[in-house]
mmCIF file of C-alpha atoms in Angstrom:
data_model
loop_
_atom_site.group_PDB
_atom_site.id
_atom_site.type_symbol
_atom_site.label_atom_id
_atom_site.label_comp_id
_atom_site.label_asym_id
_atom_site.label_seq_id
_atom_site.Cartn_x
_atom_site.Cartn_y
_atom_site.Cartn_z
ATOM 1 C CA MET A 1 8.984 -11.221 -36.116
ATOM 2 C CA MET A 2 8.759 -12.056 -32.409
ATOM 3 C CA LEU A 3 12.530 -11.850 -32.046
ATOM 4 C CA LYS A 4 12.494 -8.321 -33.501
ATOM 5 C CA TYR A 5 9.783 -7.345 -30.959
ATOM 6 C CA VAL A 6 11.846 -8.758 -28.074
ATOM 7 C CA GLU A 7 14.985 -6.983 -29.330
ATOM 8 C CA ASP A 8 13.097 -3.703 -29.634
ATOM 9 C CA HIS A 9 11.591 -4.122 -26.153
ATOM 10 C CA TRP A 10 15.029 -4.607 -24.591
ATOM 11 C CA LEU A 11 16.441 -1.646 -26.465
ATOM 12 C CA VAL A 12 13.636 0.544 -25.174
ATOM 13 C CA ARG A 13 14.127 -0.784 -21.649
ATOM 14 C CA GLU A 14 17.867 -0.149 -21.802
ATOM 15 C CA LYS A 15 17.410 3.395 -23.090
ATOM 16 C CA VAL A 16 14.867 4.284 -20.430
ATOM 17 C CA LEU A 17 16.929 2.768 -17.653
ATOM 18 C CA LEU A 18 20.104 4.489 -18.764
ATOM 19 C CA GLU A 19 18.686 7.895 -19.513
ATOM 20 C CA LEU A 20 15.760 8.149 -17.148
ATOM 21 C CA ASP A 21 16.399 6.080 -14.052
ATOM 22 C CA ASP A 22 16.889 9.136 -11.839
ATOM 23 C CA LYS A 23 13.703 10.736 -13.255
ATOM 24 C CA VAL A 24 11.767 7.533 -12.835
ATOM 25 C CA ILE A 25 12.780 7.397 -9.161
ATOM 26 C CA ALA A 26 11.896 11.086 -8.759
ATOM 27 C CA ILE A 27 8.487 10.529 -10.329
ATOM 28 C CA ALA A 28 7.816 7.539 -8.095
ATOM 29 C CA ARG A 29 8.851 9.566 -5.041
ATOM 30 C CA ALA A 30 6.538 12.403 -6.082
ATOM 31 C CA VAL A 31 3.667 9.964 -6.586
ATOM 32 C CA LEU A 32 4.179 8.445 -3.153
ATOM 33 C CA GLU A 33 4.808 11.705 -1.279
ATOM 34 C CA ASN A 34 1.834 13.460 -2.840
ATOM 35 C CA GLY A 35 -0.572 10.577 -2.436
ATOM 36 C CA VAL A 36 -1.254 10.430 -6.167
ATOM 37 C CA LYS A 37 -3.475 7.505 -7.024
ATOM 38 C CA TRP A 38 -1.434 5.791 -9.714
ATOM 39 C CA HIS A 39 -3.938 3.223 -10.892
ATOM 40 C CA SER A 40 -7.698 3.097 -11.250
ATOM 41 C CA GLU A 41 -10.068 0.248 -10.508
ATOM 42 C CA ASP A 42 -9.411 -1.262 -13.932
ATOM 43 C CA ASP A 43 -5.633 -1.053 -13.411
ATOM 44 C CA THR A 44 -5.097 1.722 -15.932
ATOM 45 C CA ALA A 45 -3.030 4.807 -15.117
ATOM 46 C CA THR A 46 -5.029 7.709 -13.699
ATOM 47 C CA GLN A 47 -4.962 11.090 -15.379
ATOM 48 C CA GLU A 48 -3.326 12.611 -12.298
ATOM 49 C CA PHE A 49 -0.549 10.001 -12.535
ATOM 50 C CA SER A 50 -0.028 10.654 -16.267
ATOM 51 C CA ASP A 51 0.026 14.415 -15.713
ATOM 52 C CA LEU A 52 2.676 14.039 -12.995
ATOM 53 C CA ILE A 53 4.884 12.000 -15.316
ATOM 54 C CA ILE A 54 4.558 14.629 -18.042
ATOM 55 C CA GLU A 55 5.817 17.255 -15.547
ATOM 56 C CA PHE A 56 9.104 15.352 -15.369
ATOM 57 C CA ILE A 57 9.503 14.107 -18.963
ATOM 58 C CA ASP A 58 9.189 15.927 -22.270
ATOM 59 C CA LEU A 59 7.092 13.682 -24.482
ATOM 60 C CA ASN A 60 8.739 15.051 -27.599
ATOM 61 C CA ASP A 61 12.023 13.426 -26.557
ATOM 62 C CA TYR A 62 10.695 9.866 -26.376
ATOM 63 C CA THR A 63 8.728 7.384 -28.465
ATOM 64 C CA PHE A 64 5.408 5.976 -27.317
ATOM 65 C CA ASP A 65 7.096 2.701 -26.379
ATOM 66 C CA GLU A 66 9.715 4.508 -24.300
ATOM 67 C CA PHE A 67 7.087 6.581 -22.514
ATOM 68 C CA ASP A 68 4.975 3.439 -21.939
ATOM 69 C CA PHE A 69 7.997 1.746 -20.328
ATOM 70 C CA VAL A 70 8.473 4.808 -18.062
ATOM 71 C CA ILE A 71 4.883 4.355 -16.872
ATOM 72 C CA THR A 72 5.515 0.649 -16.292
ATOM 73 C CA TRP A 73 8.730 1.258 -14.383
ATOM 74 C CA VAL A 74 7.250 3.998 -12.194
ATOM 75 C CA THR A 75 4.278 1.780 -11.478
ATOM 76 C CA HIS A 76 6.606 -1.045 -10.495
ATOM 77 C CA TYR A 77 8.527 1.172 -8.114
ATOM 78 C CA CYS A 78 5.318 2.559 -6.555
ATOM 79 C CA ALA A 79 3.799 -0.920 -6.113
ATOM 80 C CA VAL A 80 6.897 -2.379 -4.480
ATOM 81 C CA ALA A 81 7.446 0.681 -2.281
ATOM 82 C CA GLU A 82 3.809 0.539 -1.111
ATOM 83 C CA ALA A 83 4.146 -3.185 -0.403
ATOM 84 C CA TYR A 84 7.290 -2.506 1.654
ATOM 85 C CA HIS A 85 5.677 0.329 3.607
ATOM 86 C CA SER A 86 2.558 -1.784 4.325
ATOM 87 C CA GLY A 87 4.679 -4.635 5.663
ATOM 88 C CA ILE A 88 4.006 -7.115 2.886
ATOM 89 C CA LEU A 89 7.586 -7.043 1.660
ATOM 90 C CA LYS A 90 10.368 -7.274 4.205
ATOM 91 C CA ASN A 91 13.369 -6.858 1.906
ATOM 92 C CA PRO A 92 12.609 -4.893 -1.271
ATOM 93 C CA GLU A 93 15.826 -5.488 -3.158
ATOM 94 C CA ASP A 94 14.492 -3.924 -6.374
ATOM 95 C CA VAL A 95 13.278 -0.686 -4.804
ATOM 96 C CA PRO A 96 15.604 2.329 -4.841
ATOM 97 C CA GLU A 97 16.760 3.319 -1.394
ATOM 98 C CA ASP A 98 15.163 6.762 -1.799
ATOM 99 C CA LEU A 99 11.696 5.124 -1.851
ATOM 100 C CA ILE A 100 12.234 3.010 1.258
ATOM 101 C CA LYS A 101 12.773 5.917 3.640
#
């Protein structure tokens, strides 16, 4: 059962990365440029953040797991880009160049 879950997780991740990487980067850029608060005090996504993602992605084209991974990936990009811009990270190898500028 666990192996099936892991396989499904990697298939979702692969699909999102292949199909949506450019959109995920664009969403992260929009979040950072517009000052959208992407997480609340309890570390859940804010409504403003969710609404911004929906502007870029048609929910009818993706499963819940795929959309959830998009949120996770955008959050990762935002967190690492913010850490870079604040000086915490010196060499953000996993942040797209568009978010470092």
